Amino acid sequence: MKTIPVQTAAASGSPIPDPIQAGLAAGWHVVDASRLEQDQSYEADVVVVGSGAGGGVTAEILALAGLKVLIVEEGALKSSRDFKMREAEAYPALYQESAARKTRDKAINILQGRTVGGTTVINWTTSFRTPPSTLAFWQREFGLSGYGAAEMAPWFALMEARLHISPWSVPPNENNDLLRRGAMHLGIPTGVIRRNVNGCWNLGYCGMGCPTNAKQSMLVTTIPAALERGATLLTRVRAERFVLQGERAERLECSALAADGIAPTGRRLTLRARHFVVAGGAINSPALLLRSNAPDPGRLLGRRTFLHPTLVSAGRFAQRVDGYAGAPQSVYSDHFLETQPIDGAVGYKLEAPPIHPLLMATTMAGFGAMHAEAMTSFPHLHALLALLRDGFHAESPGGAVELRSDGSPVLDYPISDYLWQGARRALLTMAEIQFAAGALTVTPVHELAPAYGSWAEAKQGIAGLPMQSLLTRVVSAHVMGGCTMAGDERHGVVDPQGRYRGLDNVSVHDGSLFPTSIGANPQLTIYGIAARLASGLAQQLTGRPAPRPEAQPAAVAAGGPAAGADRVLG
């Protein structure tokens, strides 16, 4: 048998410490499946499918418990030396479908990660605990009796310490401060966002991978910790299907992918384990179970998938905004979530996104001269997001993950009139805030919306815009649900311990567990729930209480502690 190609480190010459390259040089067992020359078989105590928020946390806790862990990741292993802050390189290398994943009708663009560390590598570091009202709804409607705010608080605190999650203490960039100033003028309360960073340089390119390793993604925290404890990482490996025998998964069949991460090489990998944890993220996790013909007597698998459908409003200001520079998100408002019942009219969370040329150009509506003029004003553009809280009302059932003829997943997500009503209110709110902050013009991102020159004009114009798919631009970076966790089989395919019902040795540990969206950026919710579930699984498999992951010391980046906390690229 030929030697399995193990990925090795190469000299980078960078003054910034690179934990990935250091670990590879020290002998981490990482296999790049694109280089395999023949089929392979592996055995482990636990196979973890996915290395993002759920998979990374699970892998670390199980490895700390002394279990032999095998991590399977469809994307490639990258490190800070690969993160050049260039959109044209980052999107194809780090995102699902080159940052162009869309719903079946092409109406909603979905941003998800596809690399070791998953979406935690390319998110904007925003970290919120699950709102207590969401957890109370889950308890009341889905029978998750042990998932109240008090029960989850220790798990959130554990992961906040592990990942250095704390309020951002640096003054916000202009893009975020305009949200604060406009809201303050209208009497709308705002808050400071907490971020999972350690020694952040305040560059603003988080969505392209952190070049300084300050972002506490799974890439530089839990995955290295698991590898240090003897875990094996398989990259460029697509989990195809479980082979089931009775009420157990007998093995997981996988395909090796070529270096482009798209085409299969023809090499097959067969993985066997005492237990399998599915953590490929909402869309991919239900898709794997659908391809495996997992038990689903209630026809629930893949359904109740939620997005936080997100509306965008662009304002043009006299001063430079430079929305690409500085921490991407540092100010938010939950005012429009908290002023109505959770199961009433749809609420929405307000945030400011980073503004980079390629992402902005592909998000903005229009074409030709209108689009060119908007891009000419790029340094003066400000953007607001409104994240609709879906899943709490009978007219907001979410979407369904389905399989194409080749087995790849696609999300069918029709937008109901109930959500469109919320979308219109959100566009009105954002325009009013932007004008209150001093905008010269405001353009809702809608194919028929002009640049409005006053709040009065915008109020009248937005009220008359047709709210419908492919006219109103909708985006999302938060995918949740599809493998609903619930107290009984009538409401969910996964039980409160994370076990997939009908398969004794398969668990789900990621955002696909959520019974609804949460009304907040989901990464901390995934961290906390995964830590709780993984700790329970470790105790079950070893007969001992699971050890707790510990926080790492504060970073000493190139240039000193928290080097460049006030640096901004301009």
Coordinates of C-alpha atoms in Angstrom, one line a residue, residues 102-509:
K102 CA -28.8 30.5 -3.8
T103 CA -32.3 29.2 -3.1
R104 CA -34.0 27.1 -5.7
D105 CA -35.7 30.2 -7.2
K106 CA -32.5 32.2 -7.2
A107 CA -34.2 34.9 -5.1
I108 CA -32.0 34.6 -2.0
N109 CA -28.2 34.6 -2.0
I110 CA -26.7 32.5 0.9
L111 CA -23.2 33.0 2.3
Q112 CA -21.8 29.8 4.0
G113 CA -18.2 28.7 4.6
R114 CA -16.5 25.8 2.9
T115 CA -13.1 25.3 4.5
V116 CA -11.6 23.9 7.6
G117 CA -13.3 25.9 10.3
G118 CA -16.4 26.4 8.2
T119 CA -18.3 29.6 8.4
T120 CA -16.4 30.6 11.5
V121 CA -13.5 31.4 9.3
I122 CA -15.4 33.9 7.1
N123 CA -18.0 35.3 9.4
W124 CA -17.9 38.9 10.9
T125 CA -17.2 37.7 14.5
T126 CA -20.6 38.9 15.8
S127 CA -21.5 36.9 18.9
F128 CA -24.8 37.0 20.7
R129 CA -26.3 34.6 23.2
T130 CA -29.6 33.1 22.1
P131 CA -32.4 35.6 23.1
P132 CA -34.3 34.3 26.2
S133 CA -37.6 34.8 24.3
T134 CA -36.4 32.4 21.6
L135 CA -35.3 29.8 24.2
A136 CA -38.7 30.2 25.9
F137 CA -40.5 29.6 22.6
W138 CA -38.5 26.5 22.0
Q139 CA -39.4 25.2 25.5
R140 CA -43.1 26.0 25.0
E141 CA -43.6 24.9 21.4
F142 CA -41.0 22.2 20.9
G143 CA -40.7 20.6 24.3
L144 CA -37.0 21.5 24.9
S145 CA -37.5 21.8 28.6
G146 CA -33.8 21.9 29.5
Y147 CA -32.9 24.7 27.1
G148 CA -34.0 27.8 29.0
A149 CA -31.8 30.8 29.4
A150 CA -30.7 29.7 32.9
E151 CA -29.8 26.2 31.8
M152 CA -27.8 27.4 28.8
A153 CA -26.0 30.3 30.5
P154 CA -23.1 28.1 31.8
W155 CA -22.5 26.7 28.3
F156 CA -22.5 30.1 26.7
A157 CA -20.1 31.3 29.4
L158 CA -17.8 28.4 28.8
M159 CA -17.6 29.1 25.1
E160 CA -17.3 32.9 25.6
A161 CA -14.2 32.2 27.7
R162 CA -12.8 29.7 25.3
L163 CA -13.2 32.0 22.3
H164 CA -12.5 35.4 23.9
I165 CA -16.0 36.7 23.3
S166 CA -16.4 40.2 24.8
P167 CA -17.8 43.6 23.9
W168 CA -15.8 45.4 21.2
S169 CA -14.0 48.2 23.1
V170 CA -12.6 50.1 20.1
P171 CA -14.7 53.0 18.8
P172 CA -16.9 51.9 15.8
N173 CA -16.0 52.7 12.3
E174 CA -18.1 55.3 10.5
N175 CA -20.3 52.6 8.9
N176 CA -21.4 51.3 12.3
D177 CA -21.4 54.7 14.0
L178 CA -23.9 56.0 11.4
L179 CA -26.3 53.4 12.6
R180 CA -25.7 54.5 16.2
R181 CA -26.1 58.2 15.4
G182 CA -29.2 57.8 13.2
A183 CA -30.9 55.6 15.7
M184 CA -30.0 57.9 18.7
H185 CA -31.5 60.9 16.8
L186 CA -34.8 58.9 16.5
G187 CA -34.7 57.6 20.1
I188 CA -34.0 54.0 19.0
P189 CA -31.7 52.2 21.5
T190 CA -28.6 50.5 20.2
G191 CA -25.9 48.3 21.7
V192 CA -22.3 47.3 21.3
I193 CA -21.7 43.9 19.6
R194 CA -19.5 41.3 21.3
R195 CA -16.9 39.7 19.1
N196 CA -14.8 36.5 19.3
V197 CA -11.4 38.1 18.7
N198 CA -8.0 38.0 20.5
G199 CA -5.6 40.8 19.6
C200 CA -7.6 42.1 16.7
W201 CA -5.9 44.5 14.3
N202 CA -9.2 46.2 13.4
L203 CA -8.6 45.6 9.7
G204 CA -12.2 44.9 8.5
Y205 CA -11.6 42.0 6.2
C206 CA -13.0 39.2 8.4
G207 CA -15.1 37.9 5.6
M208 CA -12.0 36.8 3.7
G209 CA -10.3 35.0 6.5
C210 CA -8.3 36.6 9.3
P211 CA -4.7 37.3 8.2
T212 CA -3.5 37.9 11.8
N213 CA -5.2 34.9 13.5
A214 CA -7.0 37.2 15.8
K215 CA -10.5 35.9 14.9
Q216 CA -11.1 33.0 17.2
S217 CA -12.5 30.7 14.6
M218 CA -12.5 26.9 14.8
L219 CA -9.5 27.1 12.5
V220 CA -7.2 28.5 15.2
T221 CA -8.9 27.2 18.3
T222 CA -10.8 23.9 18.6
I223 CA -9.5 22.2 15.5
P224 CA -5.8 22.6 16.5
A225 CA -6.7 21.5 20.1
A226 CA -8.3 18.3 18.7
L227 CA -5.3 17.7 16.5
E228 CA -2.9 18.2 19.4
R229 CA -4.8 15.4 21.2
G230 CA -4.4 13.0 18.3
A231 CA -7.4 13.6 16.1
T232 CA -7.1 13.1 12.4
L233 CA -8.4 15.7 9.9
L234 CA -9.5 14.6 6.4
T235 CA -9.8 17.6 4.0
R236 CA -11.4 17.8 0.5
V237 CA -13.6 14.9 1.4
R238 CA -17.3 14.9 0.6
A239 CA -19.5 12.8 2.9
E240 CA -21.9 11.1 0.5
R241 CA -24.1 8.8 2.6
F242 CA -24.4 6.5 5.6
V243 CA -24.8 2.8 5.0
L244 CA -27.5 1.8 7.6
Q245 CA -28.0 -1.5 9.2
G246 CA -31.2 -1.6 11.3
E247 CA -31.0 1.3 13.7
R248 CA -27.3 2.0 13.3
A249 CA -25.0 3.6 10.8
E250 CA -22.6 0.9 9.8
R251 CA -20.2 3.2 7.9
L252 CA -19.9 6.5 6.1
E253 CA -19.1 6.5 2.4
C254 CA -17.1 9.5 1.1
S255 CA -15.6 10.8 -2.1
A256 CA -12.2 12.5 -2.4
L257 CA -12.3 15.8 -4.2
A258 CA -9.8 17.3 -6.6
A259 CA -7.6 20.3 -5.7
D260 CA -10.3 22.6 -7.0
G261 CA -12.7 21.2 -4.3
I262 CA -15.4 20.5 -6.9
A263 CA -14.7 17.4 -9.1
P264 CA -14.5 14.0 -7.4
T265 CA -11.2 12.3 -8.2
G266 CA -12.7 8.8 -8.2
R267 CA -11.0 7.8 -4.9
R268 CA -13.4 6.5 -2.2
L269 CA -13.0 6.7 1.6
T270 CA -14.9 4.4 3.9
L271 CA -15.2 5.5 7.5
R272 CA -16.3 3.3 10.5
A273 CA -16.9 4.5 14.0
R274 CA -18.7 3.7 17.3
H275 CA -20.5 7.0 16.8
F276 CA -21.1 9.6 14.0
V277 CA -21.7 13.3 14.6
V278 CA -23.3 15.2 11.7
A279 CA -22.1 18.9 11.8
G280 CA -22.0 20.0 8.2
G281 CA -24.3 23.0 8.8
A282 CA -27.9 23.6 7.9
I283 CA -28.5 22.6 4.3
N284 CA -25.5 20.1 4.2
S285 CA -26.4 18.1 7.3
P286 CA -30.0 17.4 6.3
A287 CA -28.8 16.7 2.8
L288 CA -26.4 14.0 4.0
L289 CA -29.2 12.4 6.0
L290 CA -31.6 12.6 3.1
R291 CA -29.1 10.9 0.8
S292 CA -28.7 8.2 3.5
N293 CA -32.5 7.5 3.6
A294 CA -32.4 8.2 7.3
P295 CA -35.6 7.3 9.2
D296 CA -38.1 10.1 8.9
P297 CA -41.6 8.8 9.6
G298 CA -43.0 12.3 10.2
R299 CA -41.5 13.7 6.9
L300 CA -39.7 16.4 8.9
L301 CA -36.1 16.0 7.7
G302 CA -35.0 19.0 5.8
R303 CA -38.1 21.0 6.6
R304 CA -38.3 24.1 8.9
T305 CA -35.0 25.5 7.5
F306 CA -34.7 29.2 8.3
L307 CA -32.6 32.0 7.0
H308 CA -33.1 35.4 8.8
P309 CA -34.1 36.8 5.3
T310 CA -32.1 40.0 5.2
L311 CA -33.0 43.3 3.5
V312 CA -30.4 45.9 2.6
S313 CA -30.5 49.7 2.4
A314 CA -27.7 51.8 0.9
G315 CA -27.2 55.4 1.9
R316 CA -24.9 58.0 0.3
F317 CA -23.2 60.5 2.6
A318 CA -21.2 63.6 2.0
Q319 CA -18.3 62.4 4.1
R320 CA -16.3 59.2 3.4
V321 CA -17.7 56.2 5.1
D322 CA -15.1 53.6 4.0
G323 CA -17.2 50.7 5.1
Y324 CA -14.5 48.2 4.3
A325 CA -12.2 49.5 7.1
G326 CA -12.5 48.7 10.8
A327 CA -14.3 46.0 12.7
P328 CA -17.1 44.8 10.3
Q329 CA -19.9 44.9 12.9
S330 CA -19.8 46.7 16.3
V331 CA -23.3 48.3 16.7
Y332 CA -26.8 46.7 16.6
S333 CA -30.3 47.4 17.5
D334 CA -32.9 44.9 18.8
H335 CA -35.6 47.6 19.2
F336 CA -37.7 46.1 16.4
L337 CA -37.4 42.6 17.9
E338 CA -38.5 43.7 21.3
T339 CA -41.5 45.9 20.6
Q340 CA -43.9 43.2 19.5
P341 CA -44.7 39.6 20.6
I342 CA -42.4 37.0 19.3
D343 CA -45.2 35.3 17.5
G344 CA -46.8 38.5 16.2
A345 CA -45.7 40.7 13.3
V346 CA -42.3 39.7 12.2
G347 CA -39.5 41.5 14.1
Y348 CA -36.1 42.3 12.8
K349 CA -32.6 43.0 14.0
L350 CA -30.6 45.9 12.6
E351 CA -26.9 45.7 11.9
A352 CA -24.3 47.4 9.6
P353 CA -22.4 45.0 7.2
P354 CA -18.9 45.6 5.9
I355 CA -18.8 47.1 2.4
H356 CA -16.3 45.5 0.0
P357 CA -16.4 46.2 -3.8
L358 CA -17.2 42.8 -5.2
L359 CA -19.8 41.9 -2.5
M360 CA -21.4 45.3 -2.8
A361 CA -21.5 45.3 -6.6
T362 CA -23.2 41.9 -6.7
T363 CA -25.7 42.9 -4.0
M364 CA -26.7 46.3 -5.3
A365 CA -29.7 46.4 -7.6
G366 CA -29.7 47.9 -11.1
F367 CA -27.3 47.8 -14.0
G368 CA -25.5 50.0 -16.5
A369 CA -25.2 53.7 -15.7
M370 CA -27.2 53.5 -12.5
H371 CA -25.0 50.8 -11.1
A372 CA -21.8 52.5 -12.3
E373 CA -22.8 55.7 -10.5
A374 CA -23.5 53.8 -7.3
M375 CA -20.1 52.2 -7.4
T376 CA -18.4 55.5 -8.2
S377 CA -19.7 56.7 -4.8
F378 CA -18.4 53.6 -3.1
P379 CA -16.2 55.3 -0.5
H380 CA -19.3 57.4 0.6
L381 CA -21.7 54.5 0.7
H382 CA -23.3 53.3 4.0
A383 CA -25.2 50.0 4.3
L384 CA -27.7 48.7 6.8
L385 CA -29.1 45.2 7.2
A386 CA -32.4 44.1 8.7
L387 CA -32.5 40.4 9.7
L388 CA -36.1 39.1 9.7
R389 CA -36.8 36.7 12.6
D390 CA -38.5 33.8 10.8
G391 CA -40.1 30.7 12.2
F392 CA -42.3 31.9 15.0
H393 CA -45.6 32.4 13.2
A394 CA -47.9 30.0 11.3
E395 CA -47.2 32.0 8.1
S396 CA -43.5 31.7 8.5
P397 CA -42.8 27.9 8.2
G398 CA -39.4 28.4 6.6
G399 CA -38.1 26.4 3.7
A400 CA -37.1 22.8 2.9
V401 CA -33.8 21.3 1.9
E402 CA -34.2 19.0 -1.1
L403 CA -31.9 17.0 -3.3
R404 CA -31.1 17.7 -6.9
S405 CA -30.8 14.7 -9.3
D406 CA -27.1 14.5 -8.6
G407 CA -27.7 14.4 -4.8
S408 CA -26.5 17.9 -4.2
P409 CA -28.7 20.0 -1.9
V410 CA -30.8 23.0 -2.7
L411 CA -33.0 25.1 -0.4
D412 CA -36.6 25.8 -1.4
Y413 CA -37.5 28.9 0.5
P414 CA -40.8 30.7 -0.5
I415 CA -41.3 34.1 1.1
S416 CA -44.8 34.6 2.5
D417 CA -46.8 37.8 2.5
Y418 CA -46.2 37.8 6.3
L419 CA -42.5 38.1 5.7
W420 CA -42.9 40.6 2.8
Q421 CA -44.9 42.9 5.2
G422 CA -41.9 42.8 7.6
A423 CA -39.5 43.4 4.7
R424 CA -41.4 46.7 3.8
R425 CA -41.4 47.9 7.4
A426 CA -37.6 47.1 7.6
L427 CA -36.8 49.1 4.5
L428 CA -38.8 52.0 5.9
T429 CA -37.0 51.8 9.2
M430 CA -33.5 51.7 7.7
A431 CA -34.2 54.6 5.3
E432 CA -35.5 56.7 8.2
I433 CA -32.4 56.0 10.3
Q434 CA -30.0 56.7 7.4
F435 CA -31.7 60.1 6.7
A436 CA -31.6 60.9 10.4
A437 CA -27.9 60.2 10.3
G438 CA -27.4 62.7 7.5
A439 CA -27.7 60.7 4.3
L440 CA -27.9 62.7 1.0
T441 CA -29.8 59.9 -0.6
V442 CA -31.1 56.4 0.4
T443 CA -31.6 53.5 -2.0
P444 CA -33.4 50.4 -0.8
V445 CA -31.8 47.5 -2.5
H446 CA -34.8 46.8 -4.8
E447 CA -34.8 46.6 -8.6
L448 CA -37.4 49.3 -8.9
A449 CA -36.2 51.7 -6.2
P450 CA -34.6 55.0 -7.2
A451 CA -32.2 57.0 -4.9
Y452 CA -34.6 58.9 -2.7
G453 CA -33.5 62.4 -1.7
S454 CA -35.5 62.8 1.5
W455 CA -37.3 60.8 4.2
A456 CA -40.7 62.0 3.0
E457 CA -39.9 60.9 -0.5
A458 CA -38.5 57.5 0.7
K459 CA -41.5 56.9 2.9
Q460 CA -43.9 57.4 0.0
G461 CA -41.8 55.5 -2.5
I462 CA -41.1 52.4 -0.3
A463 CA -44.8 52.2 0.6
G464 CA -45.5 51.7 -3.1
L465 CA -42.7 49.2 -4.0
P466 CA -43.9 45.7 -5.0
M467 CA -42.6 43.3 -2.4
Q468 CA -41.8 40.2 -4.4
S469 CA -39.0 37.8 -5.1
L470 CA -36.3 38.8 -7.6
L471 CA -37.4 42.4 -7.3
T472 CA -36.7 42.9 -3.6
R473 CA -33.1 41.8 -3.0
V474 CA -32.9 39.3 -0.1
V475 CA -29.7 37.8 1.2
S476 CA -28.7 35.7 4.2
A477 CA -25.6 34.5 6.0
H478 CA -27.5 32.6 8.7
V479 CA -28.9 29.1 7.8
M480 CA -30.7 27.3 10.6
G481 CA -32.9 24.3 11.0
G482 CA -33.7 21.3 8.8
C483 CA -32.8 18.7 11.5
T484 CA -35.2 20.1 14.2
M485 CA -34.4 19.2 17.8
A486 CA -37.6 18.6 19.8
G487 CA -38.9 16.8 22.9
D488 CA -41.0 14.4 20.8
E489 CA -40.9 12.8 17.4
R490 CA -44.0 14.7 16.2
H491 CA -42.0 18.0 16.2
G492 CA -38.4 17.0 15.4
V493 CA -36.0 14.3 14.0
V494 CA -33.4 14.9 16.8
D495 CA -34.0 14.4 20.5
P496 CA -32.8 16.9 23.2
Q497 CA -29.5 14.9 23.6
G498 CA -28.7 15.5 20.0
R499 CA -29.5 12.0 18.9
Y500 CA -31.1 11.4 15.5
R501 CA -34.3 9.5 16.2
G502 CA -34.1 6.0 14.8
L503 CA -30.3 5.8 14.6
D504 CA -28.7 4.8 17.8
N505 CA -25.1 6.0 16.9
V506 CA -25.8 9.2 14.9
S507 CA -26.0 12.7 16.5
V508 CA -26.4 16.1 15.0
H509 CA -24.4 19.0 16.5

